mmCIF file of C-alpha atoms in Angstrom:
data_model
loop_
_atom_site.group_PDB
_atom_site.id
_atom_site.type_symbol
_atom_site.label_atom_id
_atom_site.label_comp_id
_atom_site.label_asym_id
_atom_site.label_seq_id
_atom_site.Cartn_x
_atom_site.Cartn_y
_atom_site.Cartn_z
ATOM 1 C CA UNK L 1 -2.413 -14.559 36.537
ATOM 2 C CA UNK L 2 -3.319 -12.029 33.842
ATOM 3 C CA UNK L 3 -5.412 -13.241 30.932
ATOM 4 C CA UNK L 4 -3.960 -13.168 27.423
ATOM 5 C CA UNK L 5 -6.050 -13.065 24.265
ATOM 6 C CA UNK L 6 -4.436 -14.445 21.129
ATOM 7 C CA UNK L 7 -6.332 -13.599 17.974
ATOM 8 C CA UNK L 8 -5.782 -14.668 14.392
ATOM 9 C CA UNK L 9 -7.481 -13.481 11.208
ATOM 10 C CA UNK L 10 -7.665 -16.272 8.637
ATOM 11 C CA UNK L 11 -8.334 -16.250 4.922
ATOM 12 C CA UNK L 12 -7.734 -19.550 3.109
ATOM 13 C CA UNK L 13 -5.171 -20.469 5.750
ATOM 14 C CA UNK L 14 -5.594 -24.246 5.825
ATOM 15 C CA UNK L 15 -1.875 -24.863 5.175
ATOM 16 C CA UNK L 16 -0.748 -22.895 8.217
ATOM 17 C CA UNK L 17 -3.428 -22.548 10.869
ATOM 18 C CA UNK L 18 -3.021 -25.945 12.565
ATOM 19 C CA UNK L 19 0.681 -25.486 13.314
ATOM 20 C CA UNK L 20 -0.008 -21.949 14.485
ATOM 21 C CA UNK L 21 -2.668 -22.984 16.998
ATOM 22 C CA UNK L 22 -0.674 -26.032 18.105
ATOM 23 C CA UNK L 23 2.171 -23.682 19.040
ATOM 24 C CA UNK L 24 -0.289 -21.652 21.126
ATOM 25 C CA UNK L 25 -1.529 -24.789 22.895
ATOM 26 C CA UNK L 26 2.076 -25.651 23.812
ATOM 27 C CA UNK L 27 2.755 -22.354 25.613
ATOM 28 C CA UNK L 28 4.193 -22.501 29.137
ATOM 29 C CA UNK L 29 1.844 -19.646 30.074
ATOM 30 C CA UNK L 30 -1.613 -21.153 30.457
ATOM 31 C CA UNK L 31 -4.201 -18.382 30.956
ATOM 32 C CA UNK L 32 -4.863 -17.872 27.246
ATOM 33 C CA UNK L 33 -8.014 -17.479 25.192
ATOM 34 C CA UNK L 34 -7.824 -17.968 21.428
ATOM 35 C CA UNK L 35 -10.064 -16.130 18.979
ATOM 36 C CA UNK L 36 -9.998 -16.881 15.261
ATOM 37 C CA UNK L 37 -11.789 -14.517 12.907
ATOM 38 C CA UNK L 38 -12.280 -16.106 9.499
ATOM 39 C CA UNK L 39 -12.767 -13.815 6.510
ATOM 40 C CA UNK L 40 -14.919 -16.107 4.383
ATOM 41 C CA UNK L 41 -12.324 -18.737 3.541
ATOM 42 C CA UNK L 42 -13.178 -20.960 0.601
ATOM 43 C CA UNK L 43 -10.727 -23.721 1.522
ATOM 44 C CA UNK L 44 -10.875 -26.084 4.541
ATOM 45 C CA UNK L 45 -9.777 -23.538 7.158
ATOM 46 C CA UNK L 46 -13.104 -23.399 8.980
ATOM 47 C CA UNK L 47 -13.691 -27.151 8.716
ATOM 48 C CA UNK L 48 -10.274 -27.875 10.234
ATOM 49 C CA UNK L 49 -10.833 -25.466 13.106
ATOM 50 C CA UNK L 50 -14.293 -26.812 13.905
ATOM 51 C CA UNK L 51 -13.169 -30.425 13.828
ATOM 52 C CA UNK L 52 -9.869 -30.092 15.653
ATOM 53 C CA UNK L 53 -10.269 -27.437 18.365
ATOM 54 C CA UNK L 54 -12.932 -27.003 21.005
ATOM 55 C CA UNK L 55 -10.944 -24.460 23.020
ATOM 56 C CA UNK L 56 -11.138 -21.574 20.547
ATOM 57 C CA UNK L 57 -13.745 -18.940 19.765
ATOM 58 C CA UNK L 58 -14.394 -19.009 16.022
ATOM 59 C CA UNK L 59 -16.032 -16.005 14.367
ATOM 60 C CA UNK L 60 -17.013 -16.569 10.733
ATOM 61 C CA UNK L 61 -17.563 -13.558 8.471
ATOM 62 C CA UNK L 62 -19.645 -13.897 5.323
ATOM 63 C CA UNK L 63 -17.144 -11.847 3.300
ATOM 64 C CA UNK L 64 -13.503 -10.801 3.440
ATOM 65 C CA UNK L 65 -13.568 -7.812 5.791
ATOM 66 C CA UNK L 66 -9.808 -7.338 5.687
ATOM 67 C CA UNK L 67 -7.062 -7.647 8.279
ATOM 68 C CA UNK L 68 -8.006 -4.451 10.123
ATOM 69 C CA UNK L 69 -11.737 -4.950 10.532
ATOM 70 C CA UNK L 70 -11.212 -8.637 11.270
ATOM 71 C CA UNK L 71 -8.867 -7.872 14.154
ATOM 72 C CA UNK L 72 -11.114 -5.071 15.410
ATOM 73 C CA UNK L 73 -13.841 -7.688 15.831
ATOM 74 C CA UNK L 74 -11.380 -9.740 17.860
ATOM 75 C CA UNK L 75 -10.311 -6.763 19.983
ATOM 76 C CA UNK L 76 -13.943 -6.150 20.955
ATOM 77 C CA UNK L 77 -14.645 -9.828 21.635
ATOM 78 C CA UNK L 78 -11.548 -10.621 23.693
ATOM 79 C CA UNK L 79 -11.283 -10.356 27.468
ATOM 80 C CA UNK L 80 -7.525 -10.505 27.930
ATOM 81 C CA UNK L 81 -5.455 -7.920 29.786
ATOM 82 C CA UNK L 82 -2.922 -8.378 27.000
ATOM 83 C CA UNK L 83 -3.664 -9.093 23.350
ATOM 84 C CA UNK L 84 -1.391 -10.895 20.900
ATOM 85 C CA UNK L 85 -2.265 -10.765 17.226
ATOM 86 C CA UNK L 86 -0.764 -13.427 14.996
ATOM 87 C CA UNK L 87 -0.677 -14.122 11.318
ATOM 88 C CA UNK L 88 -1.764 -17.718 10.689
ATOM 89 C CA UNK L 89 1.686 -18.458 9.215
ATOM 90 C CA UNK L 90 3.427 -17.713 12.530
ATOM 91 C CA UNK L 91 4.636 -20.308 15.036
ATOM 92 C CA UNK L 92 5.462 -19.275 18.595
ATOM 93 C CA UNK L 93 8.311 -20.579 20.711
ATOM 94 C CA UNK L 94 6.736 -22.225 23.770
ATOM 95 C CA UNK L 95 7.982 -19.450 26.090
ATOM 96 C CA UNK L 96 6.755 -16.554 23.919
ATOM 97 C CA UNK L 97 3.662 -15.628 25.929
ATOM 98 C CA UNK L 98 5.417 -16.108 29.261
ATOM 99 C CA UNK L 99 8.203 -13.740 28.191
ATOM 100 C CA UNK L 100 5.965 -10.946 26.897
ATOM 101 C CA UNK L 101 3.663 -11.063 29.932
ATOM 102 C CA UNK L 102 6.693 -10.821 32.215
ATOM 103 C CA UNK L 103 7.916 -7.791 30.266
ATOM 104 C CA UNK L 104 4.499 -6.120 30.342
ATOM 105 C CA UNK L 105 4.119 -6.696 34.074
ATOM 106 C CA UNK L 106 7.502 -5.122 34.752
ATOM 107 C CA UNK L 107 6.970 -2.071 32.534
ATOM 108 C CA UNK L 108 3.587 -0.373 33.088
ATOM 109 C CA UNK L 109 4.410 2.401 30.603
ATOM 110 C CA UNK L 110 4.893 -0.128 27.784
ATOM 111 C CA UNK L 111 1.847 -0.561 25.572
ATOM 112 C CA UNK L 112 3.342 -2.609 22.745
ATOM 113 C CA UNK L 113 5.927 -5.387 22.550
ATOM 114 C CA UNK L 114 7.785 -6.967 19.656
ATOM 115 C CA UNK L 115 9.585 -10.243 20.091
ATOM 116 C CA UNK L 116 12.373 -11.553 17.879
ATOM 117 C CA UNK L 117 10.651 -12.840 14.742
ATOM 118 C CA UNK L 118 12.753 -15.203 12.624
ATOM 119 C CA UNK L 119 12.104 -16.539 9.144
ATOM 120 C CA UNK L 120 10.527 -19.900 8.537
ATOM 121 C CA UNK L 121 10.597 -21.763 5.223
ATOM 122 C CA UNK L 122 7.449 -22.843 3.411
ATOM 123 C CA UNK L 123 7.908 -26.381 4.780
ATOM 124 C CA UNK L 124 7.959 -24.968 8.353
ATOM 125 C CA UNK L 125 11.698 -25.449 8.809
ATOM 126 C CA UNK L 126 12.886 -22.649 11.064
ATOM 127 C CA UNK L 127 15.950 -20.529 10.263
ATOM 128 C CA UNK L 128 18.180 -18.016 12.008
ATOM 129 C CA UNK L 129 17.374 -15.327 9.430
ATOM 130 C CA UNK L 130 15.659 -12.323 10.971
ATOM 131 C CA UNK L 131 12.181 -11.374 9.818
ATOM 132 C CA UNK L 132 11.611 -8.507 12.259
ATOM 133 C CA UNK L 133 12.945 -7.152 15.521
ATOM 134 C CA UNK L 134 10.466 -4.300 15.493
ATOM 135 C CA UNK L 135 9.575 -1.478 13.138
ATOM 136 C CA UNK L 136 11.920 1.417 12.385
ATOM 137 C CA UNK L 137 10.766 4.719 10.853
ATOM 138 C CA UNK L 138 13.235 6.378 8.479
ATOM 139 C CA UNK L 139 13.384 10.117 7.759
ATOM 140 C CA UNK L 140 11.646 9.514 4.415
ATOM 141 C CA UNK L 141 8.779 8.008 6.429
ATOM 142 C CA UNK L 142 9.466 4.537 5.135
ATOM 143 C CA UNK L 143 8.641 2.071 7.883
ATOM 144 C CA UNK L 144 10.622 -1.153 7.729
ATOM 145 C CA UNK L 145 11.342 -4.223 9.822
ATOM 146 C CA UNK L 146 14.622 -3.855 11.693
ATOM 147 C CA UNK L 147 17.194 -6.486 10.774
ATOM 148 C CA UNK L 148 15.068 -8.141 8.107
ATOM 149 C CA UNK L 149 17.100 -10.592 6.029
ATOM 150 C CA UNK L 150 20.101 -10.513 8.373
ATOM 151 C CA UNK L 151 21.521 -13.621 9.979
ATOM 152 C CA UNK L 152 20.799 -13.636 13.697
ATOM 153 C CA UNK L 153 24.208 -13.403 15.347
ATOM 154 C CA UNK L 154 23.022 -11.847 18.581
ATOM 155 C CA UNK L 155 23.150 -8.295 17.223
ATOM 156 C CA UNK L 156 19.595 -7.704 18.458
ATOM 157 C CA UNK L 157 19.790 -9.481 21.803
ATOM 158 C CA UNK L 158 19.313 -6.377 23.965
ATOM 159 C CA UNK L 159 15.943 -5.130 25.180
ATOM 160 C CA UNK L 160 15.324 -1.619 23.920
ATOM 161 C CA UNK L 161 12.647 0.911 23.077
ATOM 162 C CA UNK L 162 11.684 0.853 19.392
ATOM 163 C CA UNK L 163 9.265 2.716 17.142
ATOM 164 C CA UNK L 164 6.724 -0.017 16.547
ATOM 165 C CA UNK L 165 5.775 -3.680 16.272
ATOM 166 C CA UNK L 166 5.252 -5.905 13.247
ATOM 167 C CA UNK L 167 1.627 -7.026 12.927
ATOM 168 C CA UNK L 168 2.642 -10.611 12.152
ATOM 169 C CA UNK L 169 3.186 -11.176 15.877
ATOM 170 C CA UNK L 170 2.351 -8.067 17.887
ATOM 171 C CA UNK L 171 1.647 -7.766 21.601
ATOM 172 C CA UNK L 172 -0.648 -5.029 22.912
ATOM 173 C CA UNK L 173 -1.718 -3.925 26.371
ATOM 174 C CA UNK L 174 -5.499 -3.753 26.538
ATOM 175 C CA UNK L 175 -5.417 -0.353 28.269
ATOM 176 C CA UNK L 176 -3.306 1.042 25.433
ATOM 177 C CA UNK L 177 -5.759 -0.227 22.840
ATOM 178 C CA UNK L 178 -8.663 1.434 24.628
ATOM 179 C CA UNK L 179 -6.694 4.683 24.975
ATOM 180 C CA UNK L 180 -5.816 5.039 21.304
ATOM 181 C CA UNK L 181 -8.964 3.843 19.520
ATOM 182 C CA UNK L 182 -10.597 6.400 17.233
ATOM 183 C CA UNK L 183 -14.270 6.122 16.233
ATOM 184 C CA UNK L 184 -14.289 2.801 18.108
ATOM 185 C CA UNK L 185 -11.609 1.485 15.716
ATOM 186 C CA UNK L 186 -8.316 0.132 17.018
ATOM 187 C CA UNK L 187 -6.866 -0.557 13.584
ATOM 188 C CA UNK L 188 -8.041 2.018 11.055
ATOM 189 C CA UNK L 189 -10.529 0.135 8.893
ATOM 190 C CA UNK L 190 -9.834 2.427 5.931
ATOM 191 C CA UNK L 191 -6.493 0.616 5.668
ATOM 192 C CA UNK L 192 -8.061 -2.844 5.015
ATOM 193 C CA UNK L 193 -4.564 -4.390 5.230
ATOM 194 C CA UNK L 194 -0.888 -3.316 5.315
ATOM 195 C CA UNK L 195 0.758 -0.638 7.478
ATOM 196 C CA UNK L 196 -2.023 -0.744 10.064
ATOM 197 C CA UNK L 197 0.654 -1.915 12.506
ATOM 198 C CA UNK L 198 2.732 1.198 11.724
ATOM 199 C CA UNK L 199 -0.282 3.466 12.168
ATOM 200 C CA UNK L 200 -1.246 1.958 15.531
ATOM 201 C CA UNK L 201 2.359 2.021 16.767
ATOM 202 C CA UNK L 202 2.729 5.686 15.808
ATOM 203 C CA UNK L 203 -0.588 6.610 17.431
ATOM 204 C CA UNK L 204 0.382 4.794 20.630
ATOM 205 C CA UNK L 205 3.622 6.798 20.702
ATOM 206 C CA UNK L 206 1.635 10.032 20.377
ATOM 207 C CA UNK L 207 -0.473 8.926 23.340
ATOM 208 C CA UNK L 208 2.625 8.433 25.473
ATOM 209 C CA UNK L 209 2.936 4.639 25.322
ATOM 210 C CA UNK L 210 6.321 3.001 24.846
ATOM 211 C CA UNK L 211 7.102 0.107 22.521
ATOM 212 C CA UNK L 212 9.541 -2.485 23.829
ATOM 213 C CA UNK L 213 11.605 -5.070 21.987
ATOM 214 C CA UNK L 214 11.949 -8.329 23.953
ATOM 215 C CA UNK L 215 14.475 -10.677 22.273
ATOM 216 C CA UNK L 216 13.695 -13.618 24.560
ATOM 217 C CA UNK L 217 10.203 -13.828 23.010
ATOM 218 C CA UNK L 218 10.831 -15.737 19.778
ATOM 219 C CA UNK L 219 8.441 -16.445 16.919
ATOM 220 C CA UNK L 220 8.837 -17.806 13.389
ATOM 221 C CA UNK L 221 7.142 -16.348 10.308
ATOM 222 C CA UNK L 222 6.817 -17.668 6.759
ATOM 223 C CA UNK L 223 6.055 -14.252 5.183
ATOM 224 C CA UNK L 224 5.124 -15.723 1.811
ATOM 225 C CA UNK L 225 4.713 -12.480 -0.141
ATOM 226 C CA UNK L 226 8.247 -11.317 0.619
ATOM 227 C CA UNK L 227 9.751 -14.483 -0.812
ATOM 228 C CA UNK L 228 7.887 -14.367 -4.079
ATOM 229 C CA UNK L 229 7.505 -11.889 -6.882
ATOM 230 C CA UNK L 230 5.759 -8.617 -6.009
ATOM 231 C CA UNK L 231 3.501 -9.248 -9.003
ATOM 232 C CA UNK L 232 2.060 -12.280 -7.188
ATOM 233 C CA UNK L 233 0.588 -9.964 -4.555
ATOM 234 C CA UNK L 234 -3.006 -9.110 -5.575
ATOM 235 C CA UNK L 235 -3.282 -5.672 -7.177
ATOM 236 C CA UNK L 236 -5.747 -4.349 -4.615
ATOM 237 C CA UNK L 237 -3.310 -5.172 -1.794
ATOM 238 C CA UNK L 238 -0.460 -3.366 -3.564
ATOM 239 C CA UNK L 239 -2.732 -0.327 -3.883
ATOM 240 C CA UNK L 240 -3.651 -0.491 -0.183
ATOM 241 C CA UNK L 241 0.018 -0.717 0.787
ATOM 242 C CA UNK L 242 0.926 2.543 -0.975
ATOM 243 C CA UNK L 243 -2.286 4.364 -0.053
ATOM 244 C CA UNK L 244 -1.820 3.475 3.603
ATOM 245 C CA UNK L 245 1.608 5.126 3.683
ATOM 246 C CA UNK L 246 -0.071 8.469 3.063
ATOM 247 C CA UNK L 247 -2.987 7.873 5.426
ATOM 248 C CA UNK L 248 -0.480 7.037 8.188
ATOM 249 C CA UNK L 249 1.524 10.226 7.606
ATOM 250 C CA UNK L 250 -1.545 12.460 7.372
ATOM 251 C CA UNK L 251 -2.977 11.096 10.610
ATOM 252 C CA UNK L 252 0.114 11.025 12.782
ATOM 253 C CA UNK L 253 2.983 13.168 11.540
ATOM 254 C CA UNK L 254 4.102 16.401 13.163
ATOM 255 C CA UNK L 255 4.081 19.307 10.698
ATOM 256 C CA UNK L 256 7.405 20.744 11.876
ATOM 257 C CA UNK L 257 9.103 17.344 11.738
ATOM 258 C CA UNK L 258 7.528 16.651 8.342
ATOM 259 C CA UNK L 259 8.820 19.916 6.866
ATOM 260 C CA UNK L 260 12.266 19.267 8.313
ATOM 261 C CA UNK L 261 12.428 15.910 6.539
ATOM 262 C CA UNK L 262 10.588 17.045 3.401
ATOM 263 C CA UNK L 263 13.528 16.540 0.971
ATOM 264 C CA UNK L 264 13.827 12.882 2.059
ATOM 265 C CA UNK L 265 10.055 12.368 1.918
ATOM 266 C CA UNK L 266 9.638 13.973 -1.503
ATOM 267 C CA UNK L 267 12.496 11.955 -2.981
ATOM 268 C CA UNK L 268 10.895 8.734 -1.755
ATOM 269 C CA UNK L 269 7.386 9.701 -2.916
ATOM 270 C CA UNK L 270 8.641 10.680 -6.370
ATOM 271 C CA UNK L 271 10.343 7.297 -6.545
ATOM 272 C CA UNK L 272 7.062 5.554 -5.697
ATOM 273 C CA UNK L 273 5.182 7.511 -8.353
ATOM 274 C CA UNK L 274 7.778 6.914 -11.095
ATOM 275 C CA UNK L 275 7.966 3.191 -10.272
ATOM 276 C CA UNK L 276 4.182 2.837 -10.414
ATOM 277 C CA UNK L 277 3.935 4.903 -13.596
ATOM 278 C CA UNK L 278 6.387 2.761 -15.572
ATOM 279 C CA UNK L 279 6.255 -0.628 -13.819
ATOM 280 C CA UNK L 280 2.769 -0.958 -12.327
ATOM 281 C CA UNK L 281 0.511 1.750 -13.809
ATOM 282 C CA UNK L 282 -2.623 0.129 -12.389
ATOM 283 C CA UNK L 283 -1.365 0.811 -8.868
ATOM 284 C CA UNK L 284 -1.603 4.559 -9.552
ATOM 285 C CA UNK L 285 -5.139 4.125 -8.319
ATOM 286 C CA UNK L 286 -3.590 4.693 -4.875
ATOM 287 C CA UNK L 287 -3.769 8.438 -5.598
ATOM 288 C CA UNK L 288 -7.558 8.409 -6.077
ATOM 289 C CA UNK L 289 -8.024 6.110 -3.079
ATOM 290 C CA UNK L 290 -6.011 8.445 -0.859
ATOM 291 C CA UNK L 291 -7.915 11.527 -2.045
ATOM 292 C CA UNK L 292 -11.243 9.777 -1.468
ATOM 293 C CA UNK L 293 -10.301 8.959 2.129
ATOM 294 C CA UNK L 294 -8.699 12.337 2.847
ATOM 295 C CA UNK L 295 -11.706 13.961 4.621
ATOM 296 C CA UNK L 296 -12.169 11.006 6.975
ATOM 297 C CA UNK L 297 -8.416 10.810 7.615
ATOM 298 C CA UNK L 298 -8.226 14.520 8.498
ATOM 299 C CA UNK L 299 -11.189 14.038 10.840
ATOM 300 C CA UNK L 300 -9.336 11.208 12.587
ATOM 301 C CA UNK L 301 -6.196 13.343 12.832
ATOM 302 C CA UNK L 302 -8.216 16.044 14.604
ATOM 303 C CA UNK L 303 -9.582 13.483 17.062
ATOM 304 C CA UNK L 304 -6.074 12.224 17.783
ATOM 305 C CA UNK L 305 -4.957 15.803 18.434
ATOM 306 C CA UNK L 306 -7.864 16.415 20.808
ATOM 307 C CA UNK L 307 -7.311 13.201 22.759
ATOM 308 C CA UNK L 308 -3.551 13.656 23.079
ATOM 309 C CA UNK L 309 -4.049 17.272 24.230
ATOM 310 C CA UNK L 310 -6.442 16.097 26.941
ATOM 311 C CA UNK L 311 -3.959 13.475 28.088
ATOM 312 C CA UNK L 312 -1.207 16.083 28.408
ATOM 313 C CA UNK L 313 -3.528 18.349 30.383
ATOM 314 C CA UNK L 314 -4.382 15.489 32.766
ATOM 315 C CA UNK L 315 -0.704 14.672 33.281
ATOM 316 C CA UNK L 316 0.079 18.312 34.071
ATOM 317 C CA UNK L 317 -2.912 18.682 36.409
#
């Protein structure tokens, strides 16, 4: 029986983490290790974990290292053949792990899996409103969650190959993670948070790995930011979200494809700039942040190119 690592990055997650871990402990698949990486919570998250669970590995950081670096610590610590990353506000159906392991075992060319993620209210009441059935990439390079906000009427009940997986509940093959890491980073730590799931999904695709949607693997997600005003999201996270769009494109996009879709991309980027200029001028800092990280991002792009070229040469050998 293959080992599965489930890892969670927490930051003031006392309201959610217990139900999340309880759902892991109720899985029908039993060979699971749980790693929680806490980013210096100031609430009772750590206290609750220490007092309630003896079957988890708890890593406590002395500052908020971000979603990306936090999970990278987990990736290096874990021993599982498959890795599931969860947001602390996610609850898994009891068959979730069993279903994704079965799908991985039957598809050796699949490196990433998305289950059917449904919305959950703040009081943990589950709904049949879709949160994500995988990530779609539009021609304007806007990545979005397929089906988000739709009522689940069975319209996404077929297994199929998709672009990418939502980081709220993503399943990765360990071999894929080791293949695609750059500078010993699985998630790009320049991202801090937001769109790191898009970046990793895109990179995996470049390396020849497929991403599979498995509707029988069901999870429920509260997704608090989406249900509240955008202004309630901390400014620095809004800046990261926009900045990371450009880092993702610079690292992974094909020049010919980019030029072909340039009218769509420019229209979207102009819209972002105008919105920020008139509605959220402080978020214009994303421009300086992107420029600052440009040399390192170009360096990573070159490494991706080199590694993917080597892989193609090996396949043709």
